[in-house]
Coordinates of C-alpha atoms in Angstrom, one line a residue:
X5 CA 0.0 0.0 0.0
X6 CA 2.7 2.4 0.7
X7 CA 4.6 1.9 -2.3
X8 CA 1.0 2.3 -4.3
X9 CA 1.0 5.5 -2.4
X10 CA 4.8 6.8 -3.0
X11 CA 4.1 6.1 -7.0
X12 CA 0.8 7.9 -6.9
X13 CA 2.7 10.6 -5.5
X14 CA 5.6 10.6 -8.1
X15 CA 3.1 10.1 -11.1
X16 CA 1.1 13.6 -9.9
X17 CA 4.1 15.6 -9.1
X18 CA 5.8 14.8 -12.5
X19 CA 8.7 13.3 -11.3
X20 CA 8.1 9.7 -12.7
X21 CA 10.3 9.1 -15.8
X22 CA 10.5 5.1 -17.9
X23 CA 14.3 5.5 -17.6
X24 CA 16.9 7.6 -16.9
X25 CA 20.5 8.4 -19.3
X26 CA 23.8 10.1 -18.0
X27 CA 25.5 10.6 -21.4
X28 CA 29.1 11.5 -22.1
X29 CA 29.6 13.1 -25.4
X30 CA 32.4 15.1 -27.2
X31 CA 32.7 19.1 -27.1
X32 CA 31.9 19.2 -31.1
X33 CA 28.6 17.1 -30.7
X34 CA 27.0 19.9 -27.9
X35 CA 24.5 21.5 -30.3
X36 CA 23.8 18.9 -31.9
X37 CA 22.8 17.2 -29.1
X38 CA 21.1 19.9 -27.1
X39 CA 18.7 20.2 -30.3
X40 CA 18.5 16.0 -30.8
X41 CA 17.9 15.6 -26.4
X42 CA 14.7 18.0 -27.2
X43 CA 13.2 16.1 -30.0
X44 CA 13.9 13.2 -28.2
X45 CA 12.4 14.4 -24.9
X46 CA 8.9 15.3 -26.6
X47 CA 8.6 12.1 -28.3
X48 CA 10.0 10.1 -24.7
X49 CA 8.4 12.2 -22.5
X50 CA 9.1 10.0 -19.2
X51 CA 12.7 9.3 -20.0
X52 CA 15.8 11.3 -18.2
X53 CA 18.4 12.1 -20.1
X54 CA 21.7 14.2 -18.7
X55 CA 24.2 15.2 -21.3
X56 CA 27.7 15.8 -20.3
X57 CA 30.1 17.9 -22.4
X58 CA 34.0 17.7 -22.7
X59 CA 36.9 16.5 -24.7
X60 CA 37.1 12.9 -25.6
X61 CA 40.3 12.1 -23.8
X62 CA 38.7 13.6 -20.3
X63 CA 35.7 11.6 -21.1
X64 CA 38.1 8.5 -21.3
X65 CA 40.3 9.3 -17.7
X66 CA 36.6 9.9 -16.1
X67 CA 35.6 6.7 -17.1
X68 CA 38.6 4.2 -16.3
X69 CA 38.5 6.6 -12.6
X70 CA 34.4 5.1 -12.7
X71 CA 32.5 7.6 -13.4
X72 CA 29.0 6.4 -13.9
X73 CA 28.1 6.9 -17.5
X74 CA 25.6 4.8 -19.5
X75 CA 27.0 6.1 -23.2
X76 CA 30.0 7.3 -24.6
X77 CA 29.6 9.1 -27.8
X78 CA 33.8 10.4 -28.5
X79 CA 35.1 12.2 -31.3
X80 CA 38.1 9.9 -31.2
X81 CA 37.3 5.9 -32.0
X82 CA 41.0 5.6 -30.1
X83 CA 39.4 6.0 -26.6
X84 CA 36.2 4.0 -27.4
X85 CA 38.6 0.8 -28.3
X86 CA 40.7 1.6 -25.4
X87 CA 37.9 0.8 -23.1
X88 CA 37.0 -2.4 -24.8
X89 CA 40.3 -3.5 -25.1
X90 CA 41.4 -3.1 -21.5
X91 CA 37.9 -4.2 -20.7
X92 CA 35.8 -2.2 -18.8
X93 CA 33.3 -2.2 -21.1
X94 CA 31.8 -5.4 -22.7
X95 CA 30.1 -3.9 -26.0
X96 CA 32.0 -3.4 -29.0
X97 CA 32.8 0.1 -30.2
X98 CA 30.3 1.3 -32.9
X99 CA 31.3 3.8 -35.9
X100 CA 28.5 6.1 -35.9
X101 CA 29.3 9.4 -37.8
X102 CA 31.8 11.4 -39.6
X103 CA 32.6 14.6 -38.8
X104 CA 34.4 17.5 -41.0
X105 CA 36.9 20.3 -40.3
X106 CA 36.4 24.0 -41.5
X107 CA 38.3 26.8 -41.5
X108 CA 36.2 29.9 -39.3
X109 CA 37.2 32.9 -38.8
X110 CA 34.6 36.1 -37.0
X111 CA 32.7 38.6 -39.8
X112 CA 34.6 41.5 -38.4
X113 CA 38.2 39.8 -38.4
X114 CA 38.9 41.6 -41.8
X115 CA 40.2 38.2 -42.7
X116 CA 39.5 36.8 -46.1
X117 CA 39.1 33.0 -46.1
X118 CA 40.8 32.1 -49.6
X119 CA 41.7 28.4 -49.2
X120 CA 44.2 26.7 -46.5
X121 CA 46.7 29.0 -47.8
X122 CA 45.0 31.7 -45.8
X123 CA 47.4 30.7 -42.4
X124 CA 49.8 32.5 -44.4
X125 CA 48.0 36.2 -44.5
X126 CA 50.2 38.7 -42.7
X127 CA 46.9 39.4 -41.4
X128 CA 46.6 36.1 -39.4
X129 CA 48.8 36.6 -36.0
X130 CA 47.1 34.0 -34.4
X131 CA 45.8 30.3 -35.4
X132 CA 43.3 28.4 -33.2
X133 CA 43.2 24.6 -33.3
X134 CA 42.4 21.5 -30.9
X135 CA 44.8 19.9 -29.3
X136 CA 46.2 17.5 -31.8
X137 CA 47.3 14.9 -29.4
X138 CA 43.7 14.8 -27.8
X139 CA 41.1 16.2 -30.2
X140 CA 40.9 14.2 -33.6
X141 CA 39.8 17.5 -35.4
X142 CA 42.8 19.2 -34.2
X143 CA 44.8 16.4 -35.0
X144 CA 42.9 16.3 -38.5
X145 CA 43.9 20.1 -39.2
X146 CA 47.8 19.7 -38.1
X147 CA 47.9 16.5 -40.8
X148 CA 46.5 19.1 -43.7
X149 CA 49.3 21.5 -42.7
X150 CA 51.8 18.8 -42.4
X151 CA 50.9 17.7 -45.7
X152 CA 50.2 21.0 -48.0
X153 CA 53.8 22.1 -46.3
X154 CA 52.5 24.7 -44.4
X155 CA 52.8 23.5 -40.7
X156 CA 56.4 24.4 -40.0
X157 CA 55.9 28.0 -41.5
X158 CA 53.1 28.8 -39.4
X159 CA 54.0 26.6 -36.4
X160 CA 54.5 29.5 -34.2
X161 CA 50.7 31.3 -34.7
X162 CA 49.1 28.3 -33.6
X163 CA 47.1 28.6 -30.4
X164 CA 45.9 25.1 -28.7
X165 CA 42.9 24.6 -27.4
X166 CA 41.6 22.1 -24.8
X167 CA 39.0 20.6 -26.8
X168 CA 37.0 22.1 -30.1
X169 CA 34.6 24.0 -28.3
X170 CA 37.2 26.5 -26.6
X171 CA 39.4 26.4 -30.2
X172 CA 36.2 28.0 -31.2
X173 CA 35.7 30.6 -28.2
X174 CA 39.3 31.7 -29.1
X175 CA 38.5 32.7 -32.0
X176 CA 34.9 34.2 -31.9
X177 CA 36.8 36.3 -28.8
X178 CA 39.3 37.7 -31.2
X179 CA 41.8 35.8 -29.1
X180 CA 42.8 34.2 -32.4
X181 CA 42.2 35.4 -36.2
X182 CA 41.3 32.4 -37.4
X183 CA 40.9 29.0 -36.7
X184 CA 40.1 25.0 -37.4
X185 CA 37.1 24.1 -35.4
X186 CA 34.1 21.0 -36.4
X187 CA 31.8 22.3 -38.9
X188 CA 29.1 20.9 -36.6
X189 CA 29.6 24.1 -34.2
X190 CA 30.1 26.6 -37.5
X191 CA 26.2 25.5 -38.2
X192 CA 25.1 26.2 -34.8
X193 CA 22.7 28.8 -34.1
X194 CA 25.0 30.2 -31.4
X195 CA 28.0 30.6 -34.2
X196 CA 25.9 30.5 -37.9
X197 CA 25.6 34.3 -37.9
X198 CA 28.8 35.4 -36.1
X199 CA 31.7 34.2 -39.1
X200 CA 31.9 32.9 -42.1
X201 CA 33.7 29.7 -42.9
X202 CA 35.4 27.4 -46.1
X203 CA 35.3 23.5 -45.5
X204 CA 38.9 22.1 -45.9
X205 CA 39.5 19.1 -48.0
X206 CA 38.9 15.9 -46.1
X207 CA 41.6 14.0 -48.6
X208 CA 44.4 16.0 -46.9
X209 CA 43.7 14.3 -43.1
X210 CA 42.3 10.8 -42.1
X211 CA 38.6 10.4 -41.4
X212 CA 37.2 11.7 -38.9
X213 CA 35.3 8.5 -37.5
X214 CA 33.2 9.8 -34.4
X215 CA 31.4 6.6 -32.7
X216 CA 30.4 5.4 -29.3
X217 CA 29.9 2.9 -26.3
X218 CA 27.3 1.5 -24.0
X219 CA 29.1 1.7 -20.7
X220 CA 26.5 0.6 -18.2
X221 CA 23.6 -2.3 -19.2
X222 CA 21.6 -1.6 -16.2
X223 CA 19.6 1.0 -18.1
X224 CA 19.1 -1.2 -21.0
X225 CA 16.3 -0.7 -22.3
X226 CA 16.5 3.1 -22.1
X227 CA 19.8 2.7 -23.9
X228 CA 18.0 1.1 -26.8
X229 CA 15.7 3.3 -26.6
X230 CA 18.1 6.2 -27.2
X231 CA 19.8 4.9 -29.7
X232 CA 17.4 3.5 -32.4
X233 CA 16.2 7.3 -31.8
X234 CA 19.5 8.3 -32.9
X235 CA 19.0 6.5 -36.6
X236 CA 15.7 7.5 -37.7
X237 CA 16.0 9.0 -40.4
X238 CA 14.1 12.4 -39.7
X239 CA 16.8 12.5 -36.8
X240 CA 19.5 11.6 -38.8
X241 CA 18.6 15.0 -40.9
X242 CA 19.6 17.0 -38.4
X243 CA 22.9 15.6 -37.7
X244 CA 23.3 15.8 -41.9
X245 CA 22.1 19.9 -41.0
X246 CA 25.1 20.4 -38.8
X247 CA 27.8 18.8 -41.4
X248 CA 28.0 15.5 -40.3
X249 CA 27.8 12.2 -42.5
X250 CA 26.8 9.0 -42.0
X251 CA 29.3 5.8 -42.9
X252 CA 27.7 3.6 -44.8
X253 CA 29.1 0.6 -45.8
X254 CA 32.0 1.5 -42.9
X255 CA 30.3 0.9 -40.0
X256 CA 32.6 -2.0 -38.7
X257 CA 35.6 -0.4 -40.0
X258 CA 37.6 0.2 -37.1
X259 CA 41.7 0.8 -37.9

């Protein structure tokens, strides 16, 4: 009777929910998701979902220190094999999207974008970009400049960023002139209006495979849930609106 009574109680007061998430996910996939978590919270009403934001390597020390995630999604496949490999998690990594690199720089900056070449204009002082050894778009953006020749003559401008997200603060701050940041968060609302941007060449870096884990199977059946939300196909639009592809055909390809 008093458990009838406590569930009455929750069911009136709007606190009931099916199932409850805590989701890790990469810097570059925050609007993305902010916009996806509302779609997915009118359609799944009594579900709980709490997105966490940060780069994929602090995602990965969290985790292997036990922090109590359910999902995974990283910008870097490395850390999402790492954590199957070494076991803590039981599930095999899954290649879910690709993401692209652009080159953005503020509407004010003065700065026109004419190609890669652009991080030679006397005009840039200053070059934003993710860390290379922890953010796979930074990473992508130092292999175009290693291979175009034009990393070791512009070394010296760059300004590293933690993750994508604060590449991109530097330079909508004027902290940097330009800079290489997802074009996921050059599509956002926040940032569509504020710069302008030129895609760079995905032949110049390796893919950027973006993908994630299931961490926790106690929440199951939320987790399903989720993530056939994630690949319908009127959801998969808006990850295609904010530059992102789909690998079809390369879903298990994991080197």
């Amino acid at each position: 009777m008093l458990r009838f009574i406590l569930l009455l109680v929750m069911t009136v007061t709007g606190i009931s929910y099916s199932g409850e998430l805590t989701v890790y996910a990469a810097s570059n996939f925050s609007y993305v998701f902010d916009r996806i978590k509302s779609l997915y919270e009118e359609e799944h009403p009594d579900d709980k979902i709490r997105i966490i934001y940060g780069s994929s390597g602090k995602g990965y020390h969290q985790i292997i220190r036990g922090a109590p995630f359910d999902i995974f999604f990283s910008a870097n496949m490395k850390y999402l094999k790492e954590l199957y490999r070494n076991g803590y998690v039981r599930s095999k990594p899954e290649v879910f999207l690709l993401g692209r690199i652009v080159l953005w720089t503020g509407k004010n900056s003065g700065i026109n974008l004419e190609g890669l070449n652009t991080v030679l204009n006397p005009d840039v002082e200053k070059i934003a970009v993710a860390n290379p050894e922890l953010a796979p778009y930074g990473k992508a953006a130092v292999e175009c400049l290693k291979k175009t020749g034009l990393y070791d003559k512009i070394k010296d401008k760059l300004v590293i960023g933690e993750n994508i997200s604060k590449t991109a603060q530097f330079v909508e701050t004027g902290a940097a002139d330009i800079g290489f940041i997802a074009l996921s968060l050059a599509r956002s609302k926040r940032m569509k209006d504020k710069g302008k941007y030129i895609i760079i060449d995905q032949q110049c870096h390796s893919p950027i495979r973006q993908g994630y884990i299931v961490l926790n199977n106690e929440n199951s059946k939320t987790v399903s849930r989720f993530l056939n939300f994630l690949k319908k196909e009127n959801i998969k639009a808006v990850f295609r609106d904010f530059g992102y592809t789909f690998p079809e055909g390369d879903m298990h390809e994991q080197r």
